[in-house]
Each structure stands twice: as structure tokens, then as C-alpha cells.
Coordinates of C-alpha atoms and ligand atoms in Angstrom, one line a residue:
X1196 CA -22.3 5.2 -7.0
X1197 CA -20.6 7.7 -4.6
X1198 CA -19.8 11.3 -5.9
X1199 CA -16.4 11.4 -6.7
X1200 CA -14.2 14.2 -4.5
X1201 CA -10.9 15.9 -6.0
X1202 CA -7.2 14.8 -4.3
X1203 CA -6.7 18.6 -2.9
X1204 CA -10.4 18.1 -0.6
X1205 CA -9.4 14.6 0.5
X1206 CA -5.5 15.5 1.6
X1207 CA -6.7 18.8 3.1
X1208 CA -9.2 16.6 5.2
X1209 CA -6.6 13.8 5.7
X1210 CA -3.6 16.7 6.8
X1211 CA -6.1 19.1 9.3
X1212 CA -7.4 15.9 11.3
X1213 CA -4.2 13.7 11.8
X1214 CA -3.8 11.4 9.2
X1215 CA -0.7 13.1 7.2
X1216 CA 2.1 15.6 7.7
X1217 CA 4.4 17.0 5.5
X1218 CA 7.7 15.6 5.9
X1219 CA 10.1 17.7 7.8
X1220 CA 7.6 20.6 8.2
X1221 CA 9.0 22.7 10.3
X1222 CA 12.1 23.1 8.1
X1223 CA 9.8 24.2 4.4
X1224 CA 9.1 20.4 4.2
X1225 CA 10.8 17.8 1.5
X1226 CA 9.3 17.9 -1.9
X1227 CA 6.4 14.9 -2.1
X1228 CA 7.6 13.6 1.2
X1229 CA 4.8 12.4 3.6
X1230 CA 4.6 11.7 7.1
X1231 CA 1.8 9.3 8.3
X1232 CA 0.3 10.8 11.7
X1233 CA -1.2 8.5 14.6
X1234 CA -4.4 8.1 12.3
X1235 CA -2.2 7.2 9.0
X1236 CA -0.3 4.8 11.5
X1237 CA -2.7 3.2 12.9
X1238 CA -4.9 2.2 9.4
X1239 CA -1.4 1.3 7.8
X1240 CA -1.1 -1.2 10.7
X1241 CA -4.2 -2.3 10.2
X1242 CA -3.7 -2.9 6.8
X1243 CA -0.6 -4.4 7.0
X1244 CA -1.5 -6.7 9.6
X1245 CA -5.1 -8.1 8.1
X1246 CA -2.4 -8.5 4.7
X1247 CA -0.3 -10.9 6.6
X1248 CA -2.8 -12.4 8.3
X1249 CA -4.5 -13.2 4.6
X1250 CA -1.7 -14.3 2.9
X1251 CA 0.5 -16.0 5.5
X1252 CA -1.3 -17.1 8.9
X1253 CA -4.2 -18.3 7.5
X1254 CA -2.4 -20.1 4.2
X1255 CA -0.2 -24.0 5.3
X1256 CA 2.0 -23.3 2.5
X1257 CA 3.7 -19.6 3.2
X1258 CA 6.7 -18.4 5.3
X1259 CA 7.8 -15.0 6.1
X1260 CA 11.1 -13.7 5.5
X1261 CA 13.1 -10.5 6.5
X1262 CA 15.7 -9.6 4.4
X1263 CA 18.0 -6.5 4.4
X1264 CA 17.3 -3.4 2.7
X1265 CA 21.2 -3.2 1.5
X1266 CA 22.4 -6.1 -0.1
X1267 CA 25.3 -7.0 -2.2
X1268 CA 25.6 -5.1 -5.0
X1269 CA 25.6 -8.4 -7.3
X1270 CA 22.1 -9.5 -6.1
X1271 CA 20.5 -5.9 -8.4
X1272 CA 23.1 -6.8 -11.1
X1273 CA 21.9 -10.2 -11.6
X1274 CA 17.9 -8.9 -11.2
X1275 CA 18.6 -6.6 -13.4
X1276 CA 17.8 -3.8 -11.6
X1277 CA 21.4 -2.0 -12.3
X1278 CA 20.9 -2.2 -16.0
X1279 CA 17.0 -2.2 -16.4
X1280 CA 15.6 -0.2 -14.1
X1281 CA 15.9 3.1 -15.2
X1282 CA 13.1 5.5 -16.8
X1283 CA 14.2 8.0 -20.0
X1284 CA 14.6 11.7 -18.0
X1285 CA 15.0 15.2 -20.1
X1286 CA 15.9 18.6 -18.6
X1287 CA 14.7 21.9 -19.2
X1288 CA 17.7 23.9 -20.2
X1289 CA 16.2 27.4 -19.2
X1290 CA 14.1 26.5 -15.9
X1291 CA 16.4 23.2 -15.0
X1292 CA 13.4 21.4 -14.5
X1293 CA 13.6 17.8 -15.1
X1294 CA 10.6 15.3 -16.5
X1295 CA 10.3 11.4 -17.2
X1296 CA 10.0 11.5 -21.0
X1297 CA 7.0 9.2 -21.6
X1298 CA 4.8 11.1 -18.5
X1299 CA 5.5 14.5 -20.2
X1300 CA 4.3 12.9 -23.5
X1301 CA 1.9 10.6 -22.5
X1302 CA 0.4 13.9 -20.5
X1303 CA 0.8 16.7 -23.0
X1304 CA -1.0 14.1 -26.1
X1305 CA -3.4 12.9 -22.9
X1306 CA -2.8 9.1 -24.5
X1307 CA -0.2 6.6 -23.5
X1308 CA 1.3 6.3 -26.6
X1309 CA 4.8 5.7 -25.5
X1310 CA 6.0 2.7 -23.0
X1311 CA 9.0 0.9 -22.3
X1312 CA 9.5 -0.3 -26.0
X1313 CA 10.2 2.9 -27.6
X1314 CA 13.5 4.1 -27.9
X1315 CA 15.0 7.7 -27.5
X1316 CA 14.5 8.7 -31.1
X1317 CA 10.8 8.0 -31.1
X1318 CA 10.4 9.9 -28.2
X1319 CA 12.5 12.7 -29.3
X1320 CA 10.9 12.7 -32.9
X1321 CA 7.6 13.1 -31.2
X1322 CA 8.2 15.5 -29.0
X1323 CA 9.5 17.6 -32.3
X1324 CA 6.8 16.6 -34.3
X1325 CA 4.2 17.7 -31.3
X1326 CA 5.9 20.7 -30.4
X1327 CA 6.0 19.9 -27.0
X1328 CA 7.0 22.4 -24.8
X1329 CA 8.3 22.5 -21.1
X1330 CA 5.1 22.2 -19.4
X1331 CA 7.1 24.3 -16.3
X1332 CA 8.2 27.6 -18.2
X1333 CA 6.7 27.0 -21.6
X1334 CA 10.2 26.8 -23.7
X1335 CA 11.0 24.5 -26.3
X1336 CA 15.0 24.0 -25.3
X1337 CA 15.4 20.5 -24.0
X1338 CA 18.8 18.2 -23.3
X1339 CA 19.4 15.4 -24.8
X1340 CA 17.5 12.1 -23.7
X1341 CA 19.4 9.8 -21.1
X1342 CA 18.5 7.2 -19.0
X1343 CA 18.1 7.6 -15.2
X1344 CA 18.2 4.8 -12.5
X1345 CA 15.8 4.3 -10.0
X1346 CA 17.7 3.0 -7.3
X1347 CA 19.2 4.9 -4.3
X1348 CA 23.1 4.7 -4.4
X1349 CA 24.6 5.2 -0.6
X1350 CA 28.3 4.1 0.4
X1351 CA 29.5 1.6 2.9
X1352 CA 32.6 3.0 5.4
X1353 CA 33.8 6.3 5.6
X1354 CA 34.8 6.1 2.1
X1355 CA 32.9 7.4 -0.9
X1356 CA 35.0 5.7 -3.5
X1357 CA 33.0 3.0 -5.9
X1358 CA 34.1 -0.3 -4.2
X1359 CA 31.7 0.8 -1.4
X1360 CA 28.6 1.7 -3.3
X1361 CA 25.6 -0.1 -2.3
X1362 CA 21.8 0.7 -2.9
X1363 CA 18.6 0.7 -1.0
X1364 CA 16.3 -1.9 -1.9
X1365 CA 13.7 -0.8 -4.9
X1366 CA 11.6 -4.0 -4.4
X1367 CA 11.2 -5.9 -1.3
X1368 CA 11.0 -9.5 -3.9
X1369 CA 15.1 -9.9 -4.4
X1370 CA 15.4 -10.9 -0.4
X1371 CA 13.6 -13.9 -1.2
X1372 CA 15.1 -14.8 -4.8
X1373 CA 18.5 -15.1 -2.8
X1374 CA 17.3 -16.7 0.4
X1375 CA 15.4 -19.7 -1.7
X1376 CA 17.6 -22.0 -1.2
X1377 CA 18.3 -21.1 2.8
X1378 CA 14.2 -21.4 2.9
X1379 CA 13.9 -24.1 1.2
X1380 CA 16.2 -25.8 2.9
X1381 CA 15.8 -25.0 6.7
X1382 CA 12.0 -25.6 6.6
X1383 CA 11.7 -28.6 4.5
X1384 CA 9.6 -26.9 1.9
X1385 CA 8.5 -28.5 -1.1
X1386 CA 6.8 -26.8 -4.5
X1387 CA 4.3 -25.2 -4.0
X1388 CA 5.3 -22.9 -1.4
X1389 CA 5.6 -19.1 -0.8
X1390 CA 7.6 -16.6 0.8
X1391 CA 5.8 -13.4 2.1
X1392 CA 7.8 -10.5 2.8
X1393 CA 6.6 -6.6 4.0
X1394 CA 8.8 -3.6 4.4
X1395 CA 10.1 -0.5 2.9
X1396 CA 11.6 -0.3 -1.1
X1397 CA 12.7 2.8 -2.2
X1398 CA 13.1 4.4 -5.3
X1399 CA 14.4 7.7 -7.2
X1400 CA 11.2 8.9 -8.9
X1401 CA 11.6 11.1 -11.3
X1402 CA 8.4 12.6 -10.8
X1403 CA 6.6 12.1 -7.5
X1404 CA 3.4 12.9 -7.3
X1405 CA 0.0 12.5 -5.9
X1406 CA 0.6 13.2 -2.7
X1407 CA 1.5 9.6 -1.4
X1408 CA 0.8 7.4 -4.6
X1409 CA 4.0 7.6 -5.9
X1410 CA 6.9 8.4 -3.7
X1411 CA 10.5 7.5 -3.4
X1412 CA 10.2 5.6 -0.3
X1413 CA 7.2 2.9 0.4
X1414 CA 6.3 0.0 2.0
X1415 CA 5.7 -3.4 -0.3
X1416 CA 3.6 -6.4 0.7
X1417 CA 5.1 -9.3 -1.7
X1418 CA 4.5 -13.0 -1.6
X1419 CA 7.0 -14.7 -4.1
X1420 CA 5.3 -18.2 -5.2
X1421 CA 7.4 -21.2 -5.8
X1422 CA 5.2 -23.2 -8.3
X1423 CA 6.3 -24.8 -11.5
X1424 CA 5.1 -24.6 -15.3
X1425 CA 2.8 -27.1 -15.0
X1426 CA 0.6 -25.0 -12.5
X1427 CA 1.9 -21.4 -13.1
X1428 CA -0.9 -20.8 -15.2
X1429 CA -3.6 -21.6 -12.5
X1430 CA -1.5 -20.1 -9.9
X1431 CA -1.6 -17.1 -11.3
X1432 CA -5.6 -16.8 -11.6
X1433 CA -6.1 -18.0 -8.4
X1434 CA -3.5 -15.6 -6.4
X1435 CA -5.2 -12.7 -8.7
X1436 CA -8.5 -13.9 -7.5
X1437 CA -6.9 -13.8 -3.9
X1438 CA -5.7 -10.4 -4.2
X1439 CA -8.9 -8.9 -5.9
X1440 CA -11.1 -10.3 -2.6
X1441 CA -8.4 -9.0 -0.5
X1442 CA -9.1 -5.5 -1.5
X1443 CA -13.0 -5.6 -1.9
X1444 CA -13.7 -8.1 1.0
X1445 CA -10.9 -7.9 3.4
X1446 CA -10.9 -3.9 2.8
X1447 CA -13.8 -3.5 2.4
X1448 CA -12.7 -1.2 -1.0
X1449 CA -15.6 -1.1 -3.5
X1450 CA -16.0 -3.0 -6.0
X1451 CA -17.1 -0.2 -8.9
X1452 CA -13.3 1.2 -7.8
X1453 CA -11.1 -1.6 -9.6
X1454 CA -10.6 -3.1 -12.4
X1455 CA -8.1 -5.2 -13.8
X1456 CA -5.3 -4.1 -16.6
X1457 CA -3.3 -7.1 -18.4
X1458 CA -0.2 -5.8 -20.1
X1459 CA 0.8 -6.6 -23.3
X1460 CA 4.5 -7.8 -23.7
X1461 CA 5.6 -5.0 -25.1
X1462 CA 4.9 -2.9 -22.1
X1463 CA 5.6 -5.7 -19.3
X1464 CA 9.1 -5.8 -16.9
X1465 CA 12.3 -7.2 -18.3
X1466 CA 11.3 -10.1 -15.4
X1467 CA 8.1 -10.5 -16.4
X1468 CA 6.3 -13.4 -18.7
X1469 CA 2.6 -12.0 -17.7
X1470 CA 1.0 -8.8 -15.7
X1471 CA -2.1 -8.0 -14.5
X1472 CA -2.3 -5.2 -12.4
X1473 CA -5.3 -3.7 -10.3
X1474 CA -6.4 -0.4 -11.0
X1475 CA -8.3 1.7 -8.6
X1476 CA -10.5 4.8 -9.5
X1477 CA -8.1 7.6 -7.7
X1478 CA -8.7 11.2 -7.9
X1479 CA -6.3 11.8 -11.1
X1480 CA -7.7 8.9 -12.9
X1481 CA -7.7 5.4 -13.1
X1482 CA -4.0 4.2 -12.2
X1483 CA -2.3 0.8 -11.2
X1484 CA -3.1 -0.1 -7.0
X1485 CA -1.2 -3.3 -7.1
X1486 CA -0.1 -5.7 -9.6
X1487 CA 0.3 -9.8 -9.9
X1488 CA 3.1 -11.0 -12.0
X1489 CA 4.5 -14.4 -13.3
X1490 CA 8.3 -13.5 -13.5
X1491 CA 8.6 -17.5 -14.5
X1492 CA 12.7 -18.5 -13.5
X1493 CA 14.3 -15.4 -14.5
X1494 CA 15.4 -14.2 -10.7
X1495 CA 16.2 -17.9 -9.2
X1496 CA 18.0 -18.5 -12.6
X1497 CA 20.2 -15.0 -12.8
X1498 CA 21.3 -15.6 -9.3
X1499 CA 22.1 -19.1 -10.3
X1500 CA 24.1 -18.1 -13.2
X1501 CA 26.0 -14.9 -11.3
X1502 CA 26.3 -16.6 -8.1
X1503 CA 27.9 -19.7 -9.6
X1504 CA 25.0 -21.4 -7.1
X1505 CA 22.8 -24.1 -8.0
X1506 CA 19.5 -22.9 -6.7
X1507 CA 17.0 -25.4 -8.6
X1508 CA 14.7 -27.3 -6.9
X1509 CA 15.2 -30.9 -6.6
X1510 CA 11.9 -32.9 -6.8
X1511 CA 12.4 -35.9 -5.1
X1512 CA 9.2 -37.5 -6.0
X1513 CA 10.2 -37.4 -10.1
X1514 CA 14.1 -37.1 -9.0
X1515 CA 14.7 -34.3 -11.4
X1516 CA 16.0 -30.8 -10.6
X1517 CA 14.3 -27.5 -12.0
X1518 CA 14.2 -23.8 -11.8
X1519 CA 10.6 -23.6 -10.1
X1520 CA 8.1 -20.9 -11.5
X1521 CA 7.6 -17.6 -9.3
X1522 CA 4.1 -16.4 -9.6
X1523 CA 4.3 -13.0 -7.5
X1524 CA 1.5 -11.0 -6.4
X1525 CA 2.9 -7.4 -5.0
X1526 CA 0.6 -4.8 -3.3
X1527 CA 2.0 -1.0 -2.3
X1528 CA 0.7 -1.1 1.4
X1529 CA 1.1 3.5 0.8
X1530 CA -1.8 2.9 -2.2
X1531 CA -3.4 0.9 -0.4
X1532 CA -4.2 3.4 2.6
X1533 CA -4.8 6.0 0.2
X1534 CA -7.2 4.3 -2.0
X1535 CA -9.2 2.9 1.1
X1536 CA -9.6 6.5 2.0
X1537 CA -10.4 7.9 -0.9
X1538 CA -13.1 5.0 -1.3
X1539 CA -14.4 6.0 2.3
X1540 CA -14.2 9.8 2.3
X1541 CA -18.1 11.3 1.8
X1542 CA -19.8 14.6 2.6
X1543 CA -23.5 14.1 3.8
X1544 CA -26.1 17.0 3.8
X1545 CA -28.4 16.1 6.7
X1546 CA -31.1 18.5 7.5
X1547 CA -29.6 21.8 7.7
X1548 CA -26.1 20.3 8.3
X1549 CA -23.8 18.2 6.8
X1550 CA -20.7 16.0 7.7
X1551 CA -17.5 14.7 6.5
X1552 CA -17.4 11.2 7.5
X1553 CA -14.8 8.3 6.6
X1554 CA -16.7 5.0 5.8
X1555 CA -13.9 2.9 6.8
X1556 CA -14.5 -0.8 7.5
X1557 CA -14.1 -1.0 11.0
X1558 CA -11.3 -3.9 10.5
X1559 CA -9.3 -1.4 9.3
X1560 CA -10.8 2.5 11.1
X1561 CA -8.0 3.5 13.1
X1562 CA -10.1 3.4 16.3
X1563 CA -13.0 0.7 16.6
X1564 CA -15.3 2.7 19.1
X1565 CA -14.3 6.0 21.4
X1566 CA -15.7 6.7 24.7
X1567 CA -17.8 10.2 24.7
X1568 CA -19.3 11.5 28.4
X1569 CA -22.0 13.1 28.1
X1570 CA -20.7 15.8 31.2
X1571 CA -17.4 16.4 32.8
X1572 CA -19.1 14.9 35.9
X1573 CA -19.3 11.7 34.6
X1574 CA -15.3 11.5 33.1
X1575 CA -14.2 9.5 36.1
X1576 CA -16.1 6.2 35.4
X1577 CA -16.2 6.8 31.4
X1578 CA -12.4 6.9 31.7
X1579 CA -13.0 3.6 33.7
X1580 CA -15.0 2.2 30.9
X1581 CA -12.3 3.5 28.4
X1582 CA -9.3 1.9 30.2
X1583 CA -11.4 -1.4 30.2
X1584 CA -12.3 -1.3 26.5
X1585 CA -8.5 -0.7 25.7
X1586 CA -7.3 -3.7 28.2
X1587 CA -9.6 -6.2 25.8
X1588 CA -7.0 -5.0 23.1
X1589 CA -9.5 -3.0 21.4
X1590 CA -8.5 0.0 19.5
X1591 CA -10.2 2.9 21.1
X1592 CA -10.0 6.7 21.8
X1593 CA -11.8 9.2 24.4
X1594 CA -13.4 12.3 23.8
X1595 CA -14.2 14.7 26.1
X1596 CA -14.3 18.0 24.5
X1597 CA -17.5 20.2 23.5
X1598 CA -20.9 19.4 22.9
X1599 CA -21.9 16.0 22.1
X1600 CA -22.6 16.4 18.4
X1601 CA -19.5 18.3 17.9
X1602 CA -17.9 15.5 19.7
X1603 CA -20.1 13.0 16.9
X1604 CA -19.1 15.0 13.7
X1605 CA -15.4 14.9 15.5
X1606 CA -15.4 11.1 16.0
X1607 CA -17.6 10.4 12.1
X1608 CA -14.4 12.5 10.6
X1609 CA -11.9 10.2 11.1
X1610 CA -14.1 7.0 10.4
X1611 CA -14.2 5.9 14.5
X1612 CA -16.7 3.7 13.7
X1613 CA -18.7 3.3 17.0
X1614 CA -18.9 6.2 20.0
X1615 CA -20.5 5.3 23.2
X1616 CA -22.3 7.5 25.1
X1617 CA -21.9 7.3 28.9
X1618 CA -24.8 9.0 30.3
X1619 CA -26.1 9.5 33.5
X1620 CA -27.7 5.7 33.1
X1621 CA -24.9 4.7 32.9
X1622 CA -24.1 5.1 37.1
X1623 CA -27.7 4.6 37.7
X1624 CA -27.4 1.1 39.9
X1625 CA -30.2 -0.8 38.8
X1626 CA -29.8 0.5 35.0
X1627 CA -25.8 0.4 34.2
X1628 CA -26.5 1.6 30.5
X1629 CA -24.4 3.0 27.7
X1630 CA -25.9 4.2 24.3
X1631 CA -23.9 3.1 21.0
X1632 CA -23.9 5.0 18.1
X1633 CA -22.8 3.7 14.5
X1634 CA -21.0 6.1 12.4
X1635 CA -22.7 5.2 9.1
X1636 CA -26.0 4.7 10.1
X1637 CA -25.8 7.2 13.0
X1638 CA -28.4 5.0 14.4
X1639 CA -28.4 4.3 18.4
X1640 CA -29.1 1.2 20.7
X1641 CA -28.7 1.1 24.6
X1642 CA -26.8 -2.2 25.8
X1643 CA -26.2 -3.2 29.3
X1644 CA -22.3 -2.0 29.9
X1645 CA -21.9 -5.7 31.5
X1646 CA -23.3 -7.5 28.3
X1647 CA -21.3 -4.7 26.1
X1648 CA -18.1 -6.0 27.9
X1649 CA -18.7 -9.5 27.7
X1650 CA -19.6 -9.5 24.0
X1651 CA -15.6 -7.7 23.6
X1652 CA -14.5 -10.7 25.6
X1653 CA -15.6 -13.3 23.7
X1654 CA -17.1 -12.1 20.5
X1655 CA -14.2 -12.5 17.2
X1656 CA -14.7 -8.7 16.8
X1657 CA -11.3 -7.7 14.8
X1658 CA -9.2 -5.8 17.2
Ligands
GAP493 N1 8.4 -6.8 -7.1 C1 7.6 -6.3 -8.1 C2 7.4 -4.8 -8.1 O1 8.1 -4.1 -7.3 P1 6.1 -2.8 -9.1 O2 4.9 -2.8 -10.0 O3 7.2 -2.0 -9.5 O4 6.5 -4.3 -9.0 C3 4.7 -3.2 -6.9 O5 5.6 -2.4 -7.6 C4 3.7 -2.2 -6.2 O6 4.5 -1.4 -5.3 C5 2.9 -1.3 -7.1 O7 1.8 -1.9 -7.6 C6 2.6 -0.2 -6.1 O8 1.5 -0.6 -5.3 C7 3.8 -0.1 -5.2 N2 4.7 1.0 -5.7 C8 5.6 0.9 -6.7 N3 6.3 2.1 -6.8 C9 5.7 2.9 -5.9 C10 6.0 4.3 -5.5 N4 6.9 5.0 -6.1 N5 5.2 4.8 -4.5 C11 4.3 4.1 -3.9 N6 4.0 2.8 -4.2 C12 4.7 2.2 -5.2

């Protein structure tokens, strides 16, 4: 098993080479606000795209959608989302610093003793009977308990009165719930069938934390799938299934890194009739990646009931009409990035050196190979070579900068995972060589540059 390295040596690694930046840095930043850099872009898109390429090209039974981040205010009424989600917040009254009640006990006992079941008096009693103290300024001179809700509020018009009030999406799911029947309908679907969805949710956190684990805004990757009771059950295990090999074989995560967390029903969503989520070994301990969950009928049949819709199914095969099951596995693409780095991220001692390198599958590295000449006299045709690889669509970069190994250790820090060496064989006319070294392995072979070409051509290499 690899050595385990602490959050601070990874984002310091992940900030200096071009991965992250703080939000808004040269204004002092916003607290817990991330900016992914070209690097952080490109393995997000990579992510992303080998996501929808999993659970939507290559299934017959998925369609995307693109829903709106505002919506009609009814749609989070009906979800429950106005009255439900909300987490129990205390203040400080001498340092004004504000917590989510259940983290600041769960942390100060080190045991997750509270969950969504308890109700303001337990917490407050055992935050008495503990003596816990602000963990900011070390007082014992808290407010009163009172709920806070997650969502974003922001006004439509020039107006900020309350007919106007609208909120930024917390989960990308409630896009689908209210386009079912629009779905349904315009592309002849019939159950089973899913709707895929990516883009950005948003939410208040009380706490964010962990540089980008939890923040207030985050992209979501959520298939929604129409089933009904009879096959929920075997949905369910088989999307889990899905996700679990999407992360260790797709990823290329490892496997010693998750494990799976079922939730009892006292500590499940108001939506929710069963959740499993992933858990991935991250630097502050073991914490949810992504989850699955069977929310049965509740969203089509809310949105029923407050729209004054119908929006069952009608099964015209047993002519009866039903609210279908929604079996819905939901990944954080944010976690996802991070946890593939951490998983990557290893110092090597070799000889009397050592290396950072980033053992990124190279479906998702952010650059497949990079071009590296060995002297400034050779940059003209390497940059030819270069321009080629990244005509064939393949992701690559060019280095020209220092020594060679400098230029390696360079290249192994940010996961590249092939550079090719143009050498002086490489104009020679009756060789026409290039030497291609692997990041992990850091092992070399000399190919033809012809053959090498040919093989991008027409070889299924992930681009
Ligand atoms: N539609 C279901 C839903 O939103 P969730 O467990 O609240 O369920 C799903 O969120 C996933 O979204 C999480 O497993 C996580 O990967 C990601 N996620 C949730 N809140 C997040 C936050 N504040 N920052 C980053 N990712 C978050």
C-alpha cells in the first residue's frame, strides 16, 4: 500500500505547479474558494468527459438534459429543499465565529454521535454536558441553536423585495424531476430509462473545508433512473456496481481507497428510501466521494401534487399508470479530481535523488505525452513533431527549458505520462528516431517517428 501524504503537501504541490489557485488572489483571496488552473481544467475535463461517455454514450437507455441553474421557486418547495435542507448552525457570541452544530460535536467527542435525527435539545444538552467549548477562542458563550439553509437566495429584476427571490440550484437532480414528463414524452421513452445531467450546484456551507472537498459551489454528475418497484432493488446494486468500476477501472482510483457506507434510516435524506455512499481514504480521514440513492417517487410525486400535474407513467403494455421509481447515482466531479490526485501523488527516493511524480491514469493526466528537445538546435522539427501530435487531437505539451532531467522531474510532477525525446536521431535520414519515456516506469524505448505517428492515427489510444 502507498504511504499516505498529509492534505497541506499535496495542495502545496497541486497550487506551485498549476493545478489550483486561490480564488480572487490578488484581492486576499475568498475564504475556501478554489480556482482550477490549466492542469485542474484539463483532468476535470477529462473526468467529466470519460463520466458521460460511461454513463450516457455507451448505455441505449440514457438521455442528457440541461436544465437551468434558477428555477421556479415552487420546484425547491415541492423537493423539499426550502424546508429540509438546512444544517443546525451556533455562533460564538465573543469571537462571532459560526459552526454546524453536529461537526463541532461530532469533532470535539471525535465520534459521530449526532445526525440528522437529533433535535436541538440533544445537541444543546450535550454540548452542556461535554463542556464544549468554541474550538476558535476557547469560550463557553454560545447562541441559541437555529436552523440554516443551504441554498443560495439571489433576486430576479432590479427589485430586492420577496416576490423575486429565487435560488441557485443545490443539486443538479430537480432539472430532471420537472422535465420527466417533457423527456418522456418527446423521445418516446419507456421504463427503464435515465436522464444524465452534469453542471454546477451550489450551496451555503456552513463550514467549508478541505481545500476543494467541500465547497459552496461544485460541479455534480447525476443520472436520475426511471425504473419501477419491481426492479428498484436490482437497479440499485447494479448502478452501485457501475459507479464503484467507474472509479477504480475507468479512473484508475485504487481499490484499497473506497469503501462502501450504507446509511441507516435514521441518518438518510428526507428523499431517500436507501443510501450507499462511496468513501474514499482522503487526507482527513475516510469521508463520503459519491453516493447512490433510491429516492423511490417522492420527487416525480411532490411535483405531481404541487404542480397539479399528472406526471405518472403510463405503461401501455399493462395499461396502468404509476409514479416510476428513481434509483439515482450522484458523483461530485470536484471530489472526484481531488481524490484521483491524492490516490496518484507519490515521492520516490531514487539513488541519491528523489521525485514527486503524479501516477495519473493517462485517460485522465492532463497531457498524454509532451515533446522534450534534447538542444535548442533541434526545437524547429520537435515543434513540428509537437504541432503534429496535437493535430491527431492528442493532449500534449512542449518543453524546452533546462536540462533534460530537470525537464523529466518537470514533466513526472504533473503526471504527463509519456515525454519524447527528439534527439539528434531524430533528423538523421536513414534513422528518423524518437526515444519515449514512461513516467512510472521511467523506462525508455526508441520507435520509428513514422510508426509512432501511425499508431496515434489509428490506435483507440484515449485522447
Ligand atoms: N442529488 C443528490 C445529492 O445532491 P448529495 O449527497 O448531497 O446528494 C452528491 O451530493 C455528491 O455531490 C456528493 O457525494 C459529493 O460528491 C458532491 N457534493 C455535495 N456537496 C458538496 C460540496 N459542498 N462540495 C463538493 N462536492 C459536494
Amino acid at each position: 500500500m502507498k504511504k499516505k501524504y498529509s492534505q497541506d503537501e499535496i495542495v502545496n504541490h497541486l497550487k506551485a505547479t498549476g493545478y489550483f489557485f486561490q480564488n480572487s488572489e490578488i484581492y486576499g483571496g475568498l475564504s475556501n474558494s478554489w480556482d482550477f488552473g490549466p492542469l485542474g481544467s484539463l483532468i476535470k475535463k477529462n473526468i467529466r468527459d470519460l463520466w458521460w461517455e460511461y454513463f450516457v454514450t455507451k448505455r441505449t437507455n440514457i438521455v442528457p438534459l440541461d436544465s437551468s441553474i434558477i428555477c421556479n421557486p415552487s420546484v425547491w418547495k415541492a423537493s423539499g429543499h426550502l424546508d429540509n435542507f438546512s444544517d443546525p448552525l451556533i455562533d460564538c457570541k465573543k469571537c462571532k465565529n459560526r459552526f454546524r452544530v453536529d461537526k463541532l460535536i461530532n469533532d470535539f467527542l471525535n465520534d459521530s454521535i449526532v445526525n440528522e435525527n437529533n433535535t436541538f435539545d440533544d445537541m444543546k444538552k450535550i454540548i452542556a454536558e461535554n463542556k464544549i467549548n468554541c474550538p476558535n477562542c476557547n469560550n463557553n458563550d454560545w447562541t441559541e441553536i437555529r436552523n440554516f439553509n443551504l441554498m443560495f437566495e439571489t433576486y430576479i429584476g432590479t427589485t430586492e423585495g420577496k416576490k423575486s427571490t429565487v435560488y441557485l440550484r443545490p443539486e443538479t437532480a430537480q432539472g430532471i424531476f420537472v422535465n420527466f414528463k417533457n423527456i418522456q414524452r418527446t423521445m418516446r421513452k419507456k421504463i427503464p430509462f435515465g436522464v444524465a445531467q452534469i453542471g454546477k450546484s451550489f450551496r451555503n456551507e456552513i463550514t467549508p473545508s478541505n481545500f476543494i472537498y467541500r465547497s459552496r459551489e461544485f460541479e455534480q454528475m447525476e443520472l436520475e433512473y426511471f425504473t419501477n418497484l419491481e426492479n428498484e432493488d436490482k437497479d440499485f446494486d447494479s448502478l452501485l456496481q457501475d459507479m464503484e468500476n467507474f472509479i477504480i477501472k475507468e479512473l484508475g482510483i485504487s481499490k484499497d481507497k473506497i469503501k462502501q457506507n450504507e446509511y441507516s434510516k435514521d441518518e438518510i435524506a428526507h428523499y431517500s428510501k436507501k443510501t450507499v455512499d462511496l468513501f474514499f481514504d482522503f487526507p482527513h480521514g475516510w469521508s463520503e466521494l459519491c453516493g447512490i440513492s433510491n429516492r423511490g417517487n417522492f420527487d416525480l410525486k411532490n411535483h405531481s401534487e404541487h404542480s397539479k400535474k399528472d406526471l405518472e407513467y403510463f405503461d401501455e403494455l399493462n395499461n396502468k399508470k404509476y409514479f416510476p421509481s428513481v434509483i439515482e447515482p450522484s458523483m461530485g466531479l470536484d471530489r472526484l479530481v481531488y481524490a484521483a490526485l491524492i490516490d496518484a501523488y507519490e515521492v520516490q527516493e531514487i539513488e541519491d535523488d528523489s521525485r514527486i511524480f503524479l501516477s495519473l491514469d493517462k485517460k485522465i493526466a492532463p497531457y498524454r505525452f509532451c515533446v522534450l528537445p534534447l538542444t535548442n538546435k533541434l526545437k524547429n522539427e520537435a515543434k513540428e513533431l509537437y504541432e503534429k501530435i496535437v493535430s491527431y487531437g492528442y493532449s500534449c505539451s512542449y518543453d524546452e527549458a533546462g536540462s533534460i532531467g530537470k525537464r523529466y522531474r518537470r514533466q513526472d510532477a504533473i503526471g504527463t505520462y509519456e515525454c519524447i525525446t527528439f534527439d539528434f536521431d531524430s533528423i538523421e535520414n536513414d534513422k528518423k528516431t524518437i526515444t519515449i519515456r514512461n513516467r512510472d516506469t521511467m523506462n525508455q524505448e526508441t520507435i520509428k517517428i513514422d510508426k509512432f505517428l501511425e499508431e496515434l492515427r489509428i490506435k483507440d489510444v484515449h485522447r
